[in-house]
mmCIF file of C-alpha atoms in Angstrom:
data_model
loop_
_atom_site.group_PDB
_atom_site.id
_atom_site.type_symbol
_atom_site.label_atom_id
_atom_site.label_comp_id
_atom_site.label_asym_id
_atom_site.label_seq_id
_atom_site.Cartn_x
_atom_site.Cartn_y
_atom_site.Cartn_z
ATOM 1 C CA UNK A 1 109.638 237.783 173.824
ATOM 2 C CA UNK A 2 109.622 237.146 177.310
ATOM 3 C CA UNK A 3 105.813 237.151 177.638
ATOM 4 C CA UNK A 4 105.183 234.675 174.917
ATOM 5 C CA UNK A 5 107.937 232.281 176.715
ATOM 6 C CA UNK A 6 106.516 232.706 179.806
ATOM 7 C CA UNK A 7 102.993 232.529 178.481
ATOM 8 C CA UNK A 8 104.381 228.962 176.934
ATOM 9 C CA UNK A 9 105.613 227.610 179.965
ATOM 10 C CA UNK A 10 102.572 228.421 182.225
ATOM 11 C CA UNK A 11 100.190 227.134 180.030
ATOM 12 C CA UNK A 12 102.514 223.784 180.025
ATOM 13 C CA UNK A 13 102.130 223.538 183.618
ATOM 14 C CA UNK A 14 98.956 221.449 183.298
ATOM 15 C CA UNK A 15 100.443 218.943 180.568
ATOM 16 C CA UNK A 16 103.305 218.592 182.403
ATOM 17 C CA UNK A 17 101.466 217.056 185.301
ATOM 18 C CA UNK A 18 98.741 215.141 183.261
ATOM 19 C CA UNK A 19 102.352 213.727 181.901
ATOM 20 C CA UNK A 20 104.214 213.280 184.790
ATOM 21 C CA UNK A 21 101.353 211.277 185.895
ATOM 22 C CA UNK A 22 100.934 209.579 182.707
ATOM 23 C CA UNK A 23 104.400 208.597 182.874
ATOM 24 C CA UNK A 24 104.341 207.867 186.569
ATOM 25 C CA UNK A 25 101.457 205.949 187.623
ATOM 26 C CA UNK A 26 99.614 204.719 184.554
ATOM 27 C CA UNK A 27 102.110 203.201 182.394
ATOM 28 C CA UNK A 28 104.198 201.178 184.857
ATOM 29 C CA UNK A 29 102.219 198.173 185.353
ATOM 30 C CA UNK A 30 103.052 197.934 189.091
ATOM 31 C CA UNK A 31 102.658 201.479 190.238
ATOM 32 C CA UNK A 32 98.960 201.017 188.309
ATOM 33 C CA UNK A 33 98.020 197.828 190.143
ATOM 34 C CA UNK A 34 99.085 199.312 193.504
ATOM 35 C CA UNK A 35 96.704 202.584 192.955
ATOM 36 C CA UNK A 36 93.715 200.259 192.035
ATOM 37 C CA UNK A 37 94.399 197.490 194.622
ATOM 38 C CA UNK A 38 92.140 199.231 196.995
ATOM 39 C CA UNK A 39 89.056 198.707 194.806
ATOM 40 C CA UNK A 40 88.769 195.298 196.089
ATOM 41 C CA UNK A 41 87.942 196.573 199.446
ATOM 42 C CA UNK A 42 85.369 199.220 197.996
ATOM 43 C CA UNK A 43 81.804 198.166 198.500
ATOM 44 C CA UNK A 44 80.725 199.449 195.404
ATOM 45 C CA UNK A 45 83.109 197.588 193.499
ATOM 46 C CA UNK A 46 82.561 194.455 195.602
ATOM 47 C CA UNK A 47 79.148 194.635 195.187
ATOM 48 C CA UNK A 48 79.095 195.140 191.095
ATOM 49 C CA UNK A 49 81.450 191.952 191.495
ATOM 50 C CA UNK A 50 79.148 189.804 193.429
ATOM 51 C CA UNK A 51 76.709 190.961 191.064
ATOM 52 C CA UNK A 52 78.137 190.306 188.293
ATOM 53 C CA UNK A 53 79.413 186.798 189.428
ATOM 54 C CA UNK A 54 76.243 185.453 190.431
ATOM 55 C CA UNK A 55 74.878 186.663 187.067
ATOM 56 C CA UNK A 56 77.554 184.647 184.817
ATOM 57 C CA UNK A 57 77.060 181.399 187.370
ATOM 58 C CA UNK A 58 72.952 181.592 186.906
ATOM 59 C CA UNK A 59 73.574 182.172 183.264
ATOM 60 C CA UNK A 60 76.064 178.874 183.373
ATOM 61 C CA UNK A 61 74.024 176.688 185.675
ATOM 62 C CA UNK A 62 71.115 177.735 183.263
ATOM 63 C CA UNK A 63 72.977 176.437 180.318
ATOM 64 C CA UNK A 64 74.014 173.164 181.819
ATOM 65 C CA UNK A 65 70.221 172.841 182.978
ATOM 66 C CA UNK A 66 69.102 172.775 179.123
ATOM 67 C CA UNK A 67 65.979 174.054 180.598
ATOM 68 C CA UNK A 68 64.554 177.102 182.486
ATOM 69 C CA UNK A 69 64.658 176.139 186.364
ATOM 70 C CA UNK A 70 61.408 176.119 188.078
ATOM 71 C CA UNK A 71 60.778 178.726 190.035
ATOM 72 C CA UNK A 72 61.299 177.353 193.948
ATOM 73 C CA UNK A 73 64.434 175.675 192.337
ATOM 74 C CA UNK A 74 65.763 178.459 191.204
ATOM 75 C CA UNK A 75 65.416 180.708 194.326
ATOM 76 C CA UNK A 76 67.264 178.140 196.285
ATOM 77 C CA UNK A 77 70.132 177.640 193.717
ATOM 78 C CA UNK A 78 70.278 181.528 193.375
ATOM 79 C CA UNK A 79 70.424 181.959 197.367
ATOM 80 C CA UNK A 80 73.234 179.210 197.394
ATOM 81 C CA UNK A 81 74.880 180.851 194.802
ATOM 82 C CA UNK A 82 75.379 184.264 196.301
ATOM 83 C CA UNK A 83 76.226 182.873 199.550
ATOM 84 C CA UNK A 84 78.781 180.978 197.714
ATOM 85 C CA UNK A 85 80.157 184.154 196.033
ATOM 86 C CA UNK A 86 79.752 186.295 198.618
ATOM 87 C CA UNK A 87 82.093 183.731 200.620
ATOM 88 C CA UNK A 88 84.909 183.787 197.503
ATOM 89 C CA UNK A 89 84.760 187.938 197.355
ATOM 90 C CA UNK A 90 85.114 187.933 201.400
ATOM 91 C CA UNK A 91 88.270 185.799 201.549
ATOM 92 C CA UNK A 92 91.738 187.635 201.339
ATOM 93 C CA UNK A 93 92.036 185.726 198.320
ATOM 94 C CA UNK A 94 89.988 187.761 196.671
ATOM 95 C CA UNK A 95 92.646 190.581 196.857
ATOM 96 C CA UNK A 96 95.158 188.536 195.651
ATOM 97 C CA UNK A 97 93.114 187.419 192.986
ATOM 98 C CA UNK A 98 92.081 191.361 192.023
ATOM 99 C CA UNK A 99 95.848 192.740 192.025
ATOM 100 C CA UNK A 100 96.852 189.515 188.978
ATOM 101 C CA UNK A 101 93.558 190.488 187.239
ATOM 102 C CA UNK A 102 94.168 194.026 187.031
ATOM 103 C CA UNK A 103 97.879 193.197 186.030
ATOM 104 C CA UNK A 104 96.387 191.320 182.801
ATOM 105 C CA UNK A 105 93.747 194.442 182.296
ATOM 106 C CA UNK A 106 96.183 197.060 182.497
ATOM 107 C CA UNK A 107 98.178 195.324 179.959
ATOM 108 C CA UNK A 108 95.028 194.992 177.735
ATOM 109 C CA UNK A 109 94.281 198.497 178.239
ATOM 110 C CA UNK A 110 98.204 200.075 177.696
ATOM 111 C CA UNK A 111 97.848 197.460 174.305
ATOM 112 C CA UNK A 112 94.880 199.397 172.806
ATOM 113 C CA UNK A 113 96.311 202.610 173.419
ATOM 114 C CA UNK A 114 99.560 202.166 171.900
ATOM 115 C CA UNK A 115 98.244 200.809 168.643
ATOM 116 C CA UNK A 116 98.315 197.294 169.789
ATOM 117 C CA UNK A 117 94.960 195.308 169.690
ATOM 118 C CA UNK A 118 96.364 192.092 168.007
ATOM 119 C CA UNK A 119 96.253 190.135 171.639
ATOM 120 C CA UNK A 120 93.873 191.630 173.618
ATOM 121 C CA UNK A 121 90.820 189.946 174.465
ATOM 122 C CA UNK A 122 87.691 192.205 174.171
ATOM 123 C CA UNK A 123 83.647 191.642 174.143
ATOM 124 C CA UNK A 124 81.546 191.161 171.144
ATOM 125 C CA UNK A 125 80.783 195.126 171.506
ATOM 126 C CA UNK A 126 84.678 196.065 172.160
ATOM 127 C CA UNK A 127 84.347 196.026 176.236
ATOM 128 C CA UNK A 128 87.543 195.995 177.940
ATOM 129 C CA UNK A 129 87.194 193.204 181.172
ATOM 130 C CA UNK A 130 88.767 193.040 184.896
ATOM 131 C CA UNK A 131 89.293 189.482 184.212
ATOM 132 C CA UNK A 132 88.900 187.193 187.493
ATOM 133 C CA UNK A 133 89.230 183.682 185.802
ATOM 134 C CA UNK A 134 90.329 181.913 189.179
ATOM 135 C CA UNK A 135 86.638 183.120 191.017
ATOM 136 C CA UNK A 136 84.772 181.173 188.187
ATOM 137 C CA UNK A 137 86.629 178.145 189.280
ATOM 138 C CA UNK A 138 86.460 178.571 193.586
ATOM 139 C CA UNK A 139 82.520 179.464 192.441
ATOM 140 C CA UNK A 140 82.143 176.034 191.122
ATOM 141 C CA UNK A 141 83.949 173.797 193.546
ATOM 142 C CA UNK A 142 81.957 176.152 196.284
ATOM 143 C CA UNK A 143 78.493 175.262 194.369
ATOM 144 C CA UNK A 144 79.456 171.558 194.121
ATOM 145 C CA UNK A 145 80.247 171.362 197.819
ATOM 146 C CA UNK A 146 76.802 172.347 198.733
ATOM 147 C CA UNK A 147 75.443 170.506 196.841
ATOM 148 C CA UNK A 148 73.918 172.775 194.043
ATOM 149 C CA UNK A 149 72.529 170.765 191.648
ATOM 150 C CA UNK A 150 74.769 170.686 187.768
ATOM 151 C CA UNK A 151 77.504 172.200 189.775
ATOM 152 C CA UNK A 152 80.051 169.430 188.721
ATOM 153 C CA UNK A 153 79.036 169.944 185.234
ATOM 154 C CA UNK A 154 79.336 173.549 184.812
ATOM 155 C CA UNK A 155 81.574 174.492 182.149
ATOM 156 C CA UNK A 156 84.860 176.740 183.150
ATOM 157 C CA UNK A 157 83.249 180.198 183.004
ATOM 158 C CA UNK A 158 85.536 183.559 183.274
ATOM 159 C CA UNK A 159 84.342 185.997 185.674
ATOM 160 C CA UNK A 160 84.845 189.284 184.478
ATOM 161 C CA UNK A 161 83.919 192.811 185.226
ATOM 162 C CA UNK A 162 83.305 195.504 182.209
ATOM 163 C CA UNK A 163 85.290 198.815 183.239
ATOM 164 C CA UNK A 164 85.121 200.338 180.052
ATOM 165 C CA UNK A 165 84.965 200.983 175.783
ATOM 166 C CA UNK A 166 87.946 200.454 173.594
ATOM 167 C CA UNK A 167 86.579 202.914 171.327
ATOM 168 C CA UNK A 168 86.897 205.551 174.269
ATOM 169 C CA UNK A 169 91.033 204.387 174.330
ATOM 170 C CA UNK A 170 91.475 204.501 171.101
ATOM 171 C CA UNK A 171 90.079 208.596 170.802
ATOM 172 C CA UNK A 172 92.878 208.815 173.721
ATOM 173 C CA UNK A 173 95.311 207.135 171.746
ATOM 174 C CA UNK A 174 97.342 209.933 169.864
ATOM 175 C CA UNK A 175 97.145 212.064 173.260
ATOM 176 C CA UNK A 176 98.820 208.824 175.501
ATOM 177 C CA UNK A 177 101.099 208.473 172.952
ATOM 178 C CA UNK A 178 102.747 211.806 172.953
ATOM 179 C CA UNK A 179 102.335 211.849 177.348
ATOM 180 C CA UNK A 180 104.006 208.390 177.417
ATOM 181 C CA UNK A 181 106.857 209.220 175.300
ATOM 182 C CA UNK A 182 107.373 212.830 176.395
ATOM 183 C CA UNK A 183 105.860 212.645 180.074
ATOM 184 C CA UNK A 184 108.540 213.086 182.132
ATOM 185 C CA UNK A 185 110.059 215.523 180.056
ATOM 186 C CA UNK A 186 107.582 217.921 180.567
ATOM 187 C CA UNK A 187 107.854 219.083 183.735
ATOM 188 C CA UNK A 188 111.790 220.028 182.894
ATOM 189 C CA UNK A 189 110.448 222.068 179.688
ATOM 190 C CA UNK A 190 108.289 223.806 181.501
ATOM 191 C CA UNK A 191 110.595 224.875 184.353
ATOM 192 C CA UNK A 192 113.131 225.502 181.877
ATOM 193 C CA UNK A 193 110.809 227.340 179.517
ATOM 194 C CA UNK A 194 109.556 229.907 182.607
ATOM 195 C CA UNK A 195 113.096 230.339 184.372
ATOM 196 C CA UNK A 196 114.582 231.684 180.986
ATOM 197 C CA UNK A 197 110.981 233.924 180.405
ATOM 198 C CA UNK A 198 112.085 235.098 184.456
ATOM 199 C CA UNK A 199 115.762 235.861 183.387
ATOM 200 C CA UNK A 200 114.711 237.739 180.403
ATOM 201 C CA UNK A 201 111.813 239.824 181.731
ATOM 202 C CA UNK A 202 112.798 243.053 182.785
ATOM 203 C CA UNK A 203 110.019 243.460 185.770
ATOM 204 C CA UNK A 204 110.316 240.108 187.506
ATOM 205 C CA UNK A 205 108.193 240.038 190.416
ATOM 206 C CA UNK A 206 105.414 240.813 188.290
ATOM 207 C CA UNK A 207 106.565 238.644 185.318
ATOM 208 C CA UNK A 208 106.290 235.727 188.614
ATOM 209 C CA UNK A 209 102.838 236.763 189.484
ATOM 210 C CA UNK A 210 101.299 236.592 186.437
ATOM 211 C CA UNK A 211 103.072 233.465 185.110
ATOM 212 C CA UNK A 212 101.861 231.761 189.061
ATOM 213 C CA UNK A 213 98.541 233.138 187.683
ATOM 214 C CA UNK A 214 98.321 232.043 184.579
ATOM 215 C CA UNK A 215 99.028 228.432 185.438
ATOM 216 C CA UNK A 216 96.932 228.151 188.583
ATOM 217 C CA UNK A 217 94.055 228.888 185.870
ATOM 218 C CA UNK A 218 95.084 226.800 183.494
ATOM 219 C CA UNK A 219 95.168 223.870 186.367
ATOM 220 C CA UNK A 220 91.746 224.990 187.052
ATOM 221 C CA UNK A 221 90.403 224.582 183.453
ATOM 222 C CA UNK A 222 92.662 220.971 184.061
ATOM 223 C CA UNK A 223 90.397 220.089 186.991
ATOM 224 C CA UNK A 224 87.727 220.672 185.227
ATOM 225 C CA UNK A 225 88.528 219.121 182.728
ATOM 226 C CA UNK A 226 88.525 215.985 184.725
ATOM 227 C CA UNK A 227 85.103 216.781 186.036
ATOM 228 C CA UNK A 228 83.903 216.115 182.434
ATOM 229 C CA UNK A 229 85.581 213.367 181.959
ATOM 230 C CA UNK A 230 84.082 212.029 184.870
ATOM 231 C CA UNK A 231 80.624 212.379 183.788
ATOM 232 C CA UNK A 232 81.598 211.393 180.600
ATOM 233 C CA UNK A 233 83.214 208.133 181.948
ATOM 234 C CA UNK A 234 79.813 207.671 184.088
ATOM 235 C CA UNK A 235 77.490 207.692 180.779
ATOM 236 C CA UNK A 236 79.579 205.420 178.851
ATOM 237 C CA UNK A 237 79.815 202.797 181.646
ATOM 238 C CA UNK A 238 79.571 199.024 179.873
ATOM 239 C CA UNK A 239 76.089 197.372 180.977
ATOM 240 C CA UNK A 240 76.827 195.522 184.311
ATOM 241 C CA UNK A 241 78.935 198.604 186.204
ATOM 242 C CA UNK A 242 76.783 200.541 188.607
ATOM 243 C CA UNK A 243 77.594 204.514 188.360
ATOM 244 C CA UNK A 244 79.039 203.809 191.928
ATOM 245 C CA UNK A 245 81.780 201.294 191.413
ATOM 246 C CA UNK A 246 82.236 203.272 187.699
ATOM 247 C CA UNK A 247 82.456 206.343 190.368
ATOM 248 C CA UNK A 248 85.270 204.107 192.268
ATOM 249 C CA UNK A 249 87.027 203.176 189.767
ATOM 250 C CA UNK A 250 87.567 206.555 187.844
ATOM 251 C CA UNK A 251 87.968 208.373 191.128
ATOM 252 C CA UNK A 252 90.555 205.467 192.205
ATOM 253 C CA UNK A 253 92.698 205.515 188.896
ATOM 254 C CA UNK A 254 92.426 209.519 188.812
ATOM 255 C CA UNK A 255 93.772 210.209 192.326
ATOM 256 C CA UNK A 256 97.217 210.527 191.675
ATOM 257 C CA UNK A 257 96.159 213.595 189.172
ATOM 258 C CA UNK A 258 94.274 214.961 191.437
ATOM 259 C CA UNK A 259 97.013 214.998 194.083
ATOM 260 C CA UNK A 260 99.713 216.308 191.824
ATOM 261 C CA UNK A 261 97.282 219.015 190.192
ATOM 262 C CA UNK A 262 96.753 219.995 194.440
ATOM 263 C CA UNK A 263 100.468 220.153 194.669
ATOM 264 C CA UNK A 264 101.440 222.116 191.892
ATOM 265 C CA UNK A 265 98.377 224.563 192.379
ATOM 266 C CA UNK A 266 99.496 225.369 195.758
ATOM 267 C CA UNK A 267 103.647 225.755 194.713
ATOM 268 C CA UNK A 268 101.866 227.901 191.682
ATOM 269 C CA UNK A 269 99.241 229.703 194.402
ATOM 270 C CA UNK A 270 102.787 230.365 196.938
ATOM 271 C CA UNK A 271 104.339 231.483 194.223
ATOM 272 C CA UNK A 272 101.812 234.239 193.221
ATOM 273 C CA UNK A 273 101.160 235.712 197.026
ATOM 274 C CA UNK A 274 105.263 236.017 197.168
ATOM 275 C CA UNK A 275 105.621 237.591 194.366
ATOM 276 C CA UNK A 276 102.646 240.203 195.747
ATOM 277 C CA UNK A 277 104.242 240.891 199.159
ATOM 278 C CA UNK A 278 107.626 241.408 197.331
ATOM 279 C CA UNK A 279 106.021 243.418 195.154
ATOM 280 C CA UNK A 280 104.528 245.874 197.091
ATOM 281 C CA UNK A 281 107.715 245.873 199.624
ATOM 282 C CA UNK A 282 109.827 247.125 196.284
ATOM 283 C CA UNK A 283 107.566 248.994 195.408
#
């Protein structure tokens, strides 16, 4: 009895701290916003940005045009264009501007995996979007100021970068679901379920040992676990994302697991070399 309760409770060591984070960092909107703020400093990240903003103006100016620019023309509007962006993504603003967007996303994102897709905004092939509507804006006024020619005609555009599928959210769904509701709970049933397998067992230094050893592998199969879904994450990435901002980003959003699976590895990894030296001194 006490072996299949403590087996229970070691091998709940690693859901408890996928929920606990879960509970902790990805569903409140501001703790997720403060772990991703960063990005906006991260030169991958900028740089998909800048790419993907001087893209979506081309595209626009392109539109306006009616016509294919020639070719000299269209070197000199794309040269303005990225200074002009590169000028928007370089002012403090742009942090500002990051944090609301990512407030809106995360939102979006929360919506799709809770069952919820009746007012999010996706693309035509279900991409989920880091919204920066006020850049498309600042892009245009920046463009009309030097003189770019259609600038004052281009049509409110919303810059936006792709950060991932909703059809990979939705396969999480049933699995955020359960974490959300039950999250913080976790930790508490797991603690609770090994201190009564302890109390029970009659040999409890050893009972200690290989319960500490059970759920450091466990966390290891966890971090592994991770290291799939990284390079699963990588060869999904929407068209537009570079594998190093996609690299960014999951390693950004992830590092509060990571931390927490370091943490409870080494209380788990104490917990096993104690139990040895106590051993051995009683025995």
């Amino acid at each position: 009895m006490a072996l299949v309760v403590l087996l229970v409770g070691a091998l709940m060591v690693p859901v408890a701290t996928v929920g606990w984070w879960v509970r902790d960092t990805v569903v409140p909107t501001q703790a997720y916003v403060a772990t991703v703020a960063p990005l906006a400093l991260d030169d991958a990240v900028v740089t998909a940005v800048e790419q993907r903003l001087t893209q979506q103006t081309m595209a626009s100016i392109t539109r306006v045009s009616g016509a294919q620019l020639p070719a000299a023309l269209r070197e000199r509007v794309t040269k303005l264009v990225r200074f002009a962006v590169d000028k928007i993504v370089e002012d403090p603003a742009f942090v500002t501007a990051w944090r609301a967007s990512n407030v809106v996303a995360h939102d979006e994102v929360v919506a799709v995996l809770s069952g919820d897709t009746s007012s999010v905004r996706l693309g035509a092939d279900s991409t989920v979007y880091v919204r920066l509507a006020p850049l498309g804006t600042e892009i245009r006024r920046q463009l009309a100021a030097a003189g770019v020619p259609f600038a004052r005609s281009l049509p409110t555009f919303e810059a936006d970068l792709p950060i991932g599928h909703t059809d990979d959210l939705v396969r999480a769904r049933t699995g955020y679901d359960l974490l959300e509701r039950y999250g913080r709970g976790l930790p508490v049933a797991a603690l609770v379920l090994i201190a009564l397998g302890l109390l029970v067992s009659r040999r409890r230094l050893q009972a200690l040992g290989w319960t500490a050893f059970v759920a450091l592998g466990a966390l290891g199969l966890l971090a592994a676990g991770m290291l799939v879904g990284r390079i699963y994450y990588l060869a999904s990435l929407p068209s537009g994302i570079s594998d190093a901002a996609g690299t960014a980003v999951f390693d950004t959003v992830t590092s509060d697991l990571r931390e927490d699976i370091i943490t409870v590895a080494i209380g788990a990894l104490v917990l096993l070399v104690l139990s040895a030296v106590l051993g051995r001194k009683t025995g």
